[in-house]
Coordinates of C-alpha atoms in Angstrom, one line a residue:
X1107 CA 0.0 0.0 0.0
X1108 CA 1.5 3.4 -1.1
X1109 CA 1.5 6.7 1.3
X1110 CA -0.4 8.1 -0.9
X1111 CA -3.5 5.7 -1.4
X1112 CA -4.6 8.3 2.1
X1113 CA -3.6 11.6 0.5
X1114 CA -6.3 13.2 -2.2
X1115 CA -4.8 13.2 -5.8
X1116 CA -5.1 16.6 -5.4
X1117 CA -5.0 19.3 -2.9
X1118 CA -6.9 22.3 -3.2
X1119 CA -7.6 25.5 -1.3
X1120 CA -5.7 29.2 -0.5
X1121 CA -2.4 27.7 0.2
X1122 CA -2.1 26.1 -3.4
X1123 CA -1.2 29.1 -5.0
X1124 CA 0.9 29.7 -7.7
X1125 CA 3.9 32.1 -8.0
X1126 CA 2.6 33.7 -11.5
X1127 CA -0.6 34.4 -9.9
X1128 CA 0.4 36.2 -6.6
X1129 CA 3.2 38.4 -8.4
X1130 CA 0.3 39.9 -10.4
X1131 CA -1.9 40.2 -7.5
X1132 CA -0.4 41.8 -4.8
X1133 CA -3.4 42.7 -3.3
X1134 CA -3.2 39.0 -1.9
X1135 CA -0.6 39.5 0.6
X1136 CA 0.6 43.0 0.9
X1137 CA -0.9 45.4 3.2
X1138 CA 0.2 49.2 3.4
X1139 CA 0.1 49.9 7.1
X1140 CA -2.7 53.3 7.6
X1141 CA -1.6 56.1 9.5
X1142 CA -4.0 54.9 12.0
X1143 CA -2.1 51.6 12.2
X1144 CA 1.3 53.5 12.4
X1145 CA 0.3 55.7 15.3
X1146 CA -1.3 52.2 17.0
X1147 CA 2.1 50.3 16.4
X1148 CA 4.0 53.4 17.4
X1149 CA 2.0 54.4 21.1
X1150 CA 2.3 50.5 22.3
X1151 CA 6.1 50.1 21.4
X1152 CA 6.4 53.2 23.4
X1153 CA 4.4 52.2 26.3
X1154 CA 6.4 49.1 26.6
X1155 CA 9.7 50.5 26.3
X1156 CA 8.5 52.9 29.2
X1157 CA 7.7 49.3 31.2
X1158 CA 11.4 49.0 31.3
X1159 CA 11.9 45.3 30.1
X1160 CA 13.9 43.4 27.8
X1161 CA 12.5 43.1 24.0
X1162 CA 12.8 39.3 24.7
X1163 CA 9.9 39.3 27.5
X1164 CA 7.3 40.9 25.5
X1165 CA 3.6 40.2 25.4
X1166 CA 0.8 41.3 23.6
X1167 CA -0.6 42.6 27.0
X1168 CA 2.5 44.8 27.4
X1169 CA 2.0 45.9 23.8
X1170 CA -1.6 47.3 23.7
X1171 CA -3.2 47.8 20.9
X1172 CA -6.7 49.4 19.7
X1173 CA -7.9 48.6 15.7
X1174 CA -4.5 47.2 14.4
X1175 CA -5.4 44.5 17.2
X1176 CA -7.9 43.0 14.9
X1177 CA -5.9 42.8 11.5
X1178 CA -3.4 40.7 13.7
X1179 CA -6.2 38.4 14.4
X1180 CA -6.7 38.1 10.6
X1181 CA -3.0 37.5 9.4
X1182 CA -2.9 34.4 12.1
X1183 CA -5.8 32.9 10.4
X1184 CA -4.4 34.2 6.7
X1185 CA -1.1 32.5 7.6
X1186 CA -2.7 29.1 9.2
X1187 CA -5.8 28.2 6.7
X1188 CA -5.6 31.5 4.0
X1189 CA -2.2 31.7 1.5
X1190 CA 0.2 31.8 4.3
X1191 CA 2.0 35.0 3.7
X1192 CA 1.9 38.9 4.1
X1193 CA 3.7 41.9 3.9
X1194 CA 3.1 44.6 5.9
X1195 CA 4.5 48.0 4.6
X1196 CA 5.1 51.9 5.8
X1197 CA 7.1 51.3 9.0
X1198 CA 9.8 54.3 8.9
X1199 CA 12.9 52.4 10.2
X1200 CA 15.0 54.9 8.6
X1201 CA 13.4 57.7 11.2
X1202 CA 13.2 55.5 14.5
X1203 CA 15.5 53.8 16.3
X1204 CA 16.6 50.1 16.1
X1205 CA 15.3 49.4 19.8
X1206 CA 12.1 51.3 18.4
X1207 CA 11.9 48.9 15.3
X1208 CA 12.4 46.2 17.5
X1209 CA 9.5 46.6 19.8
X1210 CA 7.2 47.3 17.1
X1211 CA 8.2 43.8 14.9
X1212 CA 8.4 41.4 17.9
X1213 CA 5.1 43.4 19.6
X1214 CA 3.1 42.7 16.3
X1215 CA 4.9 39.0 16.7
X1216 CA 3.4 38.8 20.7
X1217 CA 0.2 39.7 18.9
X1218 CA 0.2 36.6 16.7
X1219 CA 1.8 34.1 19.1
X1220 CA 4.7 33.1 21.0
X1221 CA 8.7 33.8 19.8
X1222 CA 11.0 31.3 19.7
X1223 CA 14.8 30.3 19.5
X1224 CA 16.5 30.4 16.7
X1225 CA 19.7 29.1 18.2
X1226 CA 21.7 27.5 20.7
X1227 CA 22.3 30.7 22.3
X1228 CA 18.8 31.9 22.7
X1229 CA 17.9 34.4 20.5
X1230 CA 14.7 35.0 19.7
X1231 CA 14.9 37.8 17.6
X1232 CA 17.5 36.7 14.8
X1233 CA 20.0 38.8 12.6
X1234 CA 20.1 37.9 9.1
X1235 CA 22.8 39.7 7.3
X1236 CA 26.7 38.6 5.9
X1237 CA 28.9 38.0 8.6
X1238 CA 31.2 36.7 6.3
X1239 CA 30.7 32.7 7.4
X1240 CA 32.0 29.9 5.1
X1241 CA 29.0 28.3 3.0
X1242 CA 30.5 25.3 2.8
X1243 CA 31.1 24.6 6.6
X1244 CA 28.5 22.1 7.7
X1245 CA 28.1 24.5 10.7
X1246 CA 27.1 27.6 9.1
X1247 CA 23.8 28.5 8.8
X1248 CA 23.3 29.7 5.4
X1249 CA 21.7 33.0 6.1
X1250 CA 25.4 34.5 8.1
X1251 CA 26.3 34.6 4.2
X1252 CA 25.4 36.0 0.9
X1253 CA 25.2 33.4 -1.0
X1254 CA 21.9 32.2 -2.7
X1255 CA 19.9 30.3 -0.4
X1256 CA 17.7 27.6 -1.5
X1257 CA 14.0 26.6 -1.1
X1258 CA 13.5 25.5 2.7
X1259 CA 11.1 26.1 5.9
X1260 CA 12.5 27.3 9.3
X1261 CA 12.1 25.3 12.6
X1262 CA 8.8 27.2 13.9
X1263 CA 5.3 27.4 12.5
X1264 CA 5.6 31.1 11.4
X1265 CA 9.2 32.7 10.2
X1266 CA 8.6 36.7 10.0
X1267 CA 11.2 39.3 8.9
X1268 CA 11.7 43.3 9.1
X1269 CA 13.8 45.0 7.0
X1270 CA 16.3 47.0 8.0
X1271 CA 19.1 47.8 5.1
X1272 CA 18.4 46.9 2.0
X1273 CA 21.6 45.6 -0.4
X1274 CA 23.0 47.2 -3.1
X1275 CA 22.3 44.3 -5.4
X1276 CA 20.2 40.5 -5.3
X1277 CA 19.0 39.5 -1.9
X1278 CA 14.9 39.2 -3.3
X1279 CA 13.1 36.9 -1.3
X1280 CA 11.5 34.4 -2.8
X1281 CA 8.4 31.9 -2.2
X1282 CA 6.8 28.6 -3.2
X1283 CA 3.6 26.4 -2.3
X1284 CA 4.7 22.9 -1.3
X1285 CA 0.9 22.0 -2.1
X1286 CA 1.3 22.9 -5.7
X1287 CA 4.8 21.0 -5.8
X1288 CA 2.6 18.3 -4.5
X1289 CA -0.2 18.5 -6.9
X1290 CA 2.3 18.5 -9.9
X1291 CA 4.6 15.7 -8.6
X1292 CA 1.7 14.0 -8.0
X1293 CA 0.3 14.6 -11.6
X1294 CA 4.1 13.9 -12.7
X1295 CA 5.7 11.3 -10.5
X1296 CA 3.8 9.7 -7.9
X1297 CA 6.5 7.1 -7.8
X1298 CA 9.2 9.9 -7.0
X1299 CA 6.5 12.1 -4.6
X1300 CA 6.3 8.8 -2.2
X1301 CA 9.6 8.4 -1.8
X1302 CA 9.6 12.3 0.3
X1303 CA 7.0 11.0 2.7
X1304 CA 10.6 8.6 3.9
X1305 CA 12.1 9.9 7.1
X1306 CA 14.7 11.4 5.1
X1307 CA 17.7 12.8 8.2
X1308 CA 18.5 16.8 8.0
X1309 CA 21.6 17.6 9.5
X1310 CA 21.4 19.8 12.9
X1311 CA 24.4 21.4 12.1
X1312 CA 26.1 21.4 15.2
X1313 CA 22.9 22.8 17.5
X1314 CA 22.1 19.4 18.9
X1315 CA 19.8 19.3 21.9
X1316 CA 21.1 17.5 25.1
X1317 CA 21.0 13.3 24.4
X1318 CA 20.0 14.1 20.5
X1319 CA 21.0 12.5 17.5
X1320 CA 23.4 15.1 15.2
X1321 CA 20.5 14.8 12.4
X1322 CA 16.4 15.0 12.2
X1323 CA 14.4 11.6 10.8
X1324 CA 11.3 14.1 9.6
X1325 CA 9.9 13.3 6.3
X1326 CA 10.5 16.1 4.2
X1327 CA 6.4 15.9 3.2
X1328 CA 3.8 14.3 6.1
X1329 CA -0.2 13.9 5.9
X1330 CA -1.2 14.0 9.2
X1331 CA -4.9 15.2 10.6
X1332 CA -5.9 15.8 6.6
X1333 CA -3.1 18.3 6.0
X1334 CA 0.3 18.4 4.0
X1335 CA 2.7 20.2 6.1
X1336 CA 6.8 20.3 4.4
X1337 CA 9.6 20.3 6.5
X1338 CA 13.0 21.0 4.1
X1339 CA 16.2 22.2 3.6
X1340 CA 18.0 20.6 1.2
X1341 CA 21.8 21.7 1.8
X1342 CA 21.1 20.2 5.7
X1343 CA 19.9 16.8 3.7
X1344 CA 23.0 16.2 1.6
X1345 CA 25.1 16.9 4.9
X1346 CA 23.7 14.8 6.8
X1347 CA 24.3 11.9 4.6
X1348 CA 27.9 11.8 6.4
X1349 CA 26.3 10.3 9.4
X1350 CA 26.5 6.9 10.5
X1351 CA 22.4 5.9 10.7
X1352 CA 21.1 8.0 8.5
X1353 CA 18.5 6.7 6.1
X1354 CA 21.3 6.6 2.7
X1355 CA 19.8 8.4 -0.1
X1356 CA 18.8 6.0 -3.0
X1357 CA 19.1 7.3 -7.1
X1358 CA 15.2 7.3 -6.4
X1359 CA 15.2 9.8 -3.3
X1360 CA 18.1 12.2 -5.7
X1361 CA 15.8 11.9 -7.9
X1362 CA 12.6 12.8 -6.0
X1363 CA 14.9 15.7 -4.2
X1364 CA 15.7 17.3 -7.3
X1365 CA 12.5 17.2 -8.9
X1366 CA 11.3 19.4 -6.0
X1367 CA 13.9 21.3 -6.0
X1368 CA 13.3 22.0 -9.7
X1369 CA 9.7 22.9 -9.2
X1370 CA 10.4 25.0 -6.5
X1371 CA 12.8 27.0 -8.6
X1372 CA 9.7 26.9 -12.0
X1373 CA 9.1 30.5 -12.4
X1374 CA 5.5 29.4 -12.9
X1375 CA 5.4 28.4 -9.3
X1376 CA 7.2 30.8 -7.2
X1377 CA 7.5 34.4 -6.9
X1378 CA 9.4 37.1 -5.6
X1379 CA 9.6 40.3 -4.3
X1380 CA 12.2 43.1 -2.8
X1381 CA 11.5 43.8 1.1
X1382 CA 12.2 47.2 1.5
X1383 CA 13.3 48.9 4.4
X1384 CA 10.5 49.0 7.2
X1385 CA 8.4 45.8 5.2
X1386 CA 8.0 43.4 8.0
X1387 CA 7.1 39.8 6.0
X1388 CA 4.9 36.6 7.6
X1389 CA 5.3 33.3 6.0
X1390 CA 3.7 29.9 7.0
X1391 CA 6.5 27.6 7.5
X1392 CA 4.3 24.3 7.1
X1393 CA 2.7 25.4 3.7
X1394 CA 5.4 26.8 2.0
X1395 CA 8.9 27.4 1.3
X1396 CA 10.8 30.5 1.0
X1397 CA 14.4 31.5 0.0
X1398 CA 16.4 34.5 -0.8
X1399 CA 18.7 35.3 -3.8
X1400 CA 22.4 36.1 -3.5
X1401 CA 23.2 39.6 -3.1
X1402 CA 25.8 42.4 -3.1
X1403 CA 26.4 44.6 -0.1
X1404 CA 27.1 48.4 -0.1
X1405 CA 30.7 49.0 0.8
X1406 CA 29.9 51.1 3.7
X1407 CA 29.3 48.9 6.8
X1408 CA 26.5 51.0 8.5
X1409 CA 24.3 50.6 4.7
X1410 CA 24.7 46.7 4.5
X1411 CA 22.0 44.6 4.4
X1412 CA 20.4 43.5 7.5
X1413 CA 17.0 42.3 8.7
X1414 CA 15.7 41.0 12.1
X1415 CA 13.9 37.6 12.1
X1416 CA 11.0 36.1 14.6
X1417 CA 10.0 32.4 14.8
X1418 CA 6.6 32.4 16.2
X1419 CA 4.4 29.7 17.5
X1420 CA 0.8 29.7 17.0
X1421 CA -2.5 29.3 19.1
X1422 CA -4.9 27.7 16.7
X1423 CA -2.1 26.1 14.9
X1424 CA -2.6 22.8 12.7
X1425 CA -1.7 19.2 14.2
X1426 CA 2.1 18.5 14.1
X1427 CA 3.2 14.8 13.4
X1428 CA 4.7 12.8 16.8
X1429 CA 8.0 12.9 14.7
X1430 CA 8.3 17.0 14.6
X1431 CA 9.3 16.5 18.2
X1432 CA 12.7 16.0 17.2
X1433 CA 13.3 19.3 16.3
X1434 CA 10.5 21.2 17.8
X1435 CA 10.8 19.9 21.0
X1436 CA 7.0 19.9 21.7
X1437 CA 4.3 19.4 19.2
X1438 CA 1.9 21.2 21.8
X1439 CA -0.1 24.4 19.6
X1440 CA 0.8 27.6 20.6
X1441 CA 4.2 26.1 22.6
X1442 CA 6.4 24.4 20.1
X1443 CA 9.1 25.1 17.6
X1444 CA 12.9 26.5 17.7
X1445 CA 16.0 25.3 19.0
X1446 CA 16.8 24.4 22.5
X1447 CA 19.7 23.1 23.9
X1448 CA 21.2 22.5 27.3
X1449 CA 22.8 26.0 27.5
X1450 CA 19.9 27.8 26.1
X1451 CA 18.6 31.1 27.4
X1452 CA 16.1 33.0 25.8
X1453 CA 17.3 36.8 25.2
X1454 CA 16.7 39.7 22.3
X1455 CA 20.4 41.1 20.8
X1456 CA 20.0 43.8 19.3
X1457 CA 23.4 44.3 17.7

């Protein structure tokens, strides 16, 4: 009996988009934040900075808000059963300060559900920018470099991202539906689709949780409680093949990698866009994949590019497979997701 024998032939519904589509309409997942909004977002930051705590222990009851409250409510159902990203613009990052910008991104995060790690050391508010790392260390993490990423999800059930600096050249971000790679593979090659439901090991690179294996067994594709949710990264899959245990790739799961990979990368299916300083950008980890182009810095330090992340959990959240506890710790709704080690403590860097 084949995996798929339990999965419809077919998946359809907001989160099988396609890329062609939402590049021509907009309107689907970018918002330009109202003056209202802005003097909402603005007043709560400022009352919780006046609370005197660190960025790291906000909560939406420390960050008040009055309308915008109720378009937060909406993007957490958007992003859990609607097309699973937005972008919200008109935040003036360039006329605030960092700590300012801060406040506001992780208070709209507090809003939408609960931050996590996004490292061994704690943080939960990430810096994506060069920091020169080697790309072909299996310890970096792809996003300390320039270099072109490729198609993946993060470790939590929303990613979200505010821009900062913009680069000189590249650095687009770019998305994909895994329910449309689905419903084409499965059109395509069912024969190669089954073989990503396997328990397929992603390497850890070096952030391994106290009595852990050095690798993930999670299926890069699971049905579980009638949905699809995709967990991938395909750099940490060919890296973890140097582990002893691992489930060894066959020419069949190549084969069935690189066809996703191929679709992801069909400029049919995905799309594109160019955060701008002050866009703050949602994406649903367990629906879709996102990745960012290579790009050229500004020679001046203080103009290179640089954006802060947030992994979020979510109240309300889909059903998680038992095997997501490997890397999420928990599969509890609203309490799971990001990495934890034994030396973990949760804080906000802002440099």
């Amino acid at each position: 009996m084949s995996v798929l024998d339990a999965i419809p032939e077919r998946i359809d519904g907001p989160s099988a988009w396609v890329g062609s589509d939402m590049a021509g309409r907009p309107d689907k997942w970018l918002v330009d934040l109202s003056p209202d909004a802005l003097a909402d977002l603005h007043q709560a930051a400022a009352h919780f900075l006046s609370l005197g705590k660190d960025i790291g222990e906000i909560t939406a009851a420390d960050f008040p808000l009055a309308g915008f409250a109720s378009h937060l409510a909406g993007l957490r159902t958007r992003l859990i059963d609607g097309t699973g990203v937005e972008v919200l613009r008109g935040l003036d990052v360039a006329g605030i300060s960092r700590q300012m910008a801060a406040t506001i991104f992780c208070g709209i995060g507090a809003h939408l559900g609960s931050a996590r790690s996004q490292n061994a050391a704690g943080h939960i508010l990430g810096h994506v920018r060069d920091i020169g790392a080697d790309a072909k260390d299996t310890n970096t993490r792809i996003y300390q470099t320039s270099q072109r990423q490729t198609f993946h999800t993060d470790s939590a059930d929303v990613v979200g991202l505010i821009c900062l600096q913009d680069a000189q050249e590249g650095g687009l971000s770019l998305l994909v539906s895994a329910v449309s790679i689905y419903n084409r593979m499965r059109t395509e090659r069912p024969d190669l689709l089954e073989r990503l439901f396997d328990p397929i090991a992603t390497d850890r690179r070096g952030e391994v949780p106290e009595g852990a294996k050095p690798y993930i067994e999670i299926p890069p594709l699971s049905w579980h409680d009638g949905k699809l949710t995709v967990f991938y990264q395909r750099q940490y899959i060919d890296s973890a093949q140097r582990f002893d245990g691992v489930l060894k790739l066959t020419p069949a799961h190549i084969e069935a990698l690189d066809m996703f990979d191929a679709l992801a990368n069909d400029p049919d299916l995905h799309f594109g866009m160019r955060l701008r300083p002050g866009d703050m950008q949602f994406v649903y980890n367990h629906s879709q994949l996102h990745d960012r182009t290579g790009f050229v810095d500004w020679p001046d330090p203080d103009k290179r590019r640089h954006l802060l992340r947030l992994w979020l959990s979510l109240p309300g959240d889909r059903a998680l497979p038992v095997c997501f506890k490997q890397r999420y710790g928990s599969i509890e709704i609203g309490n799971r997701g990001g990495i934890v080690t034994a030396q973990t403590k949760l804080h906000a860097p802002l440099d």
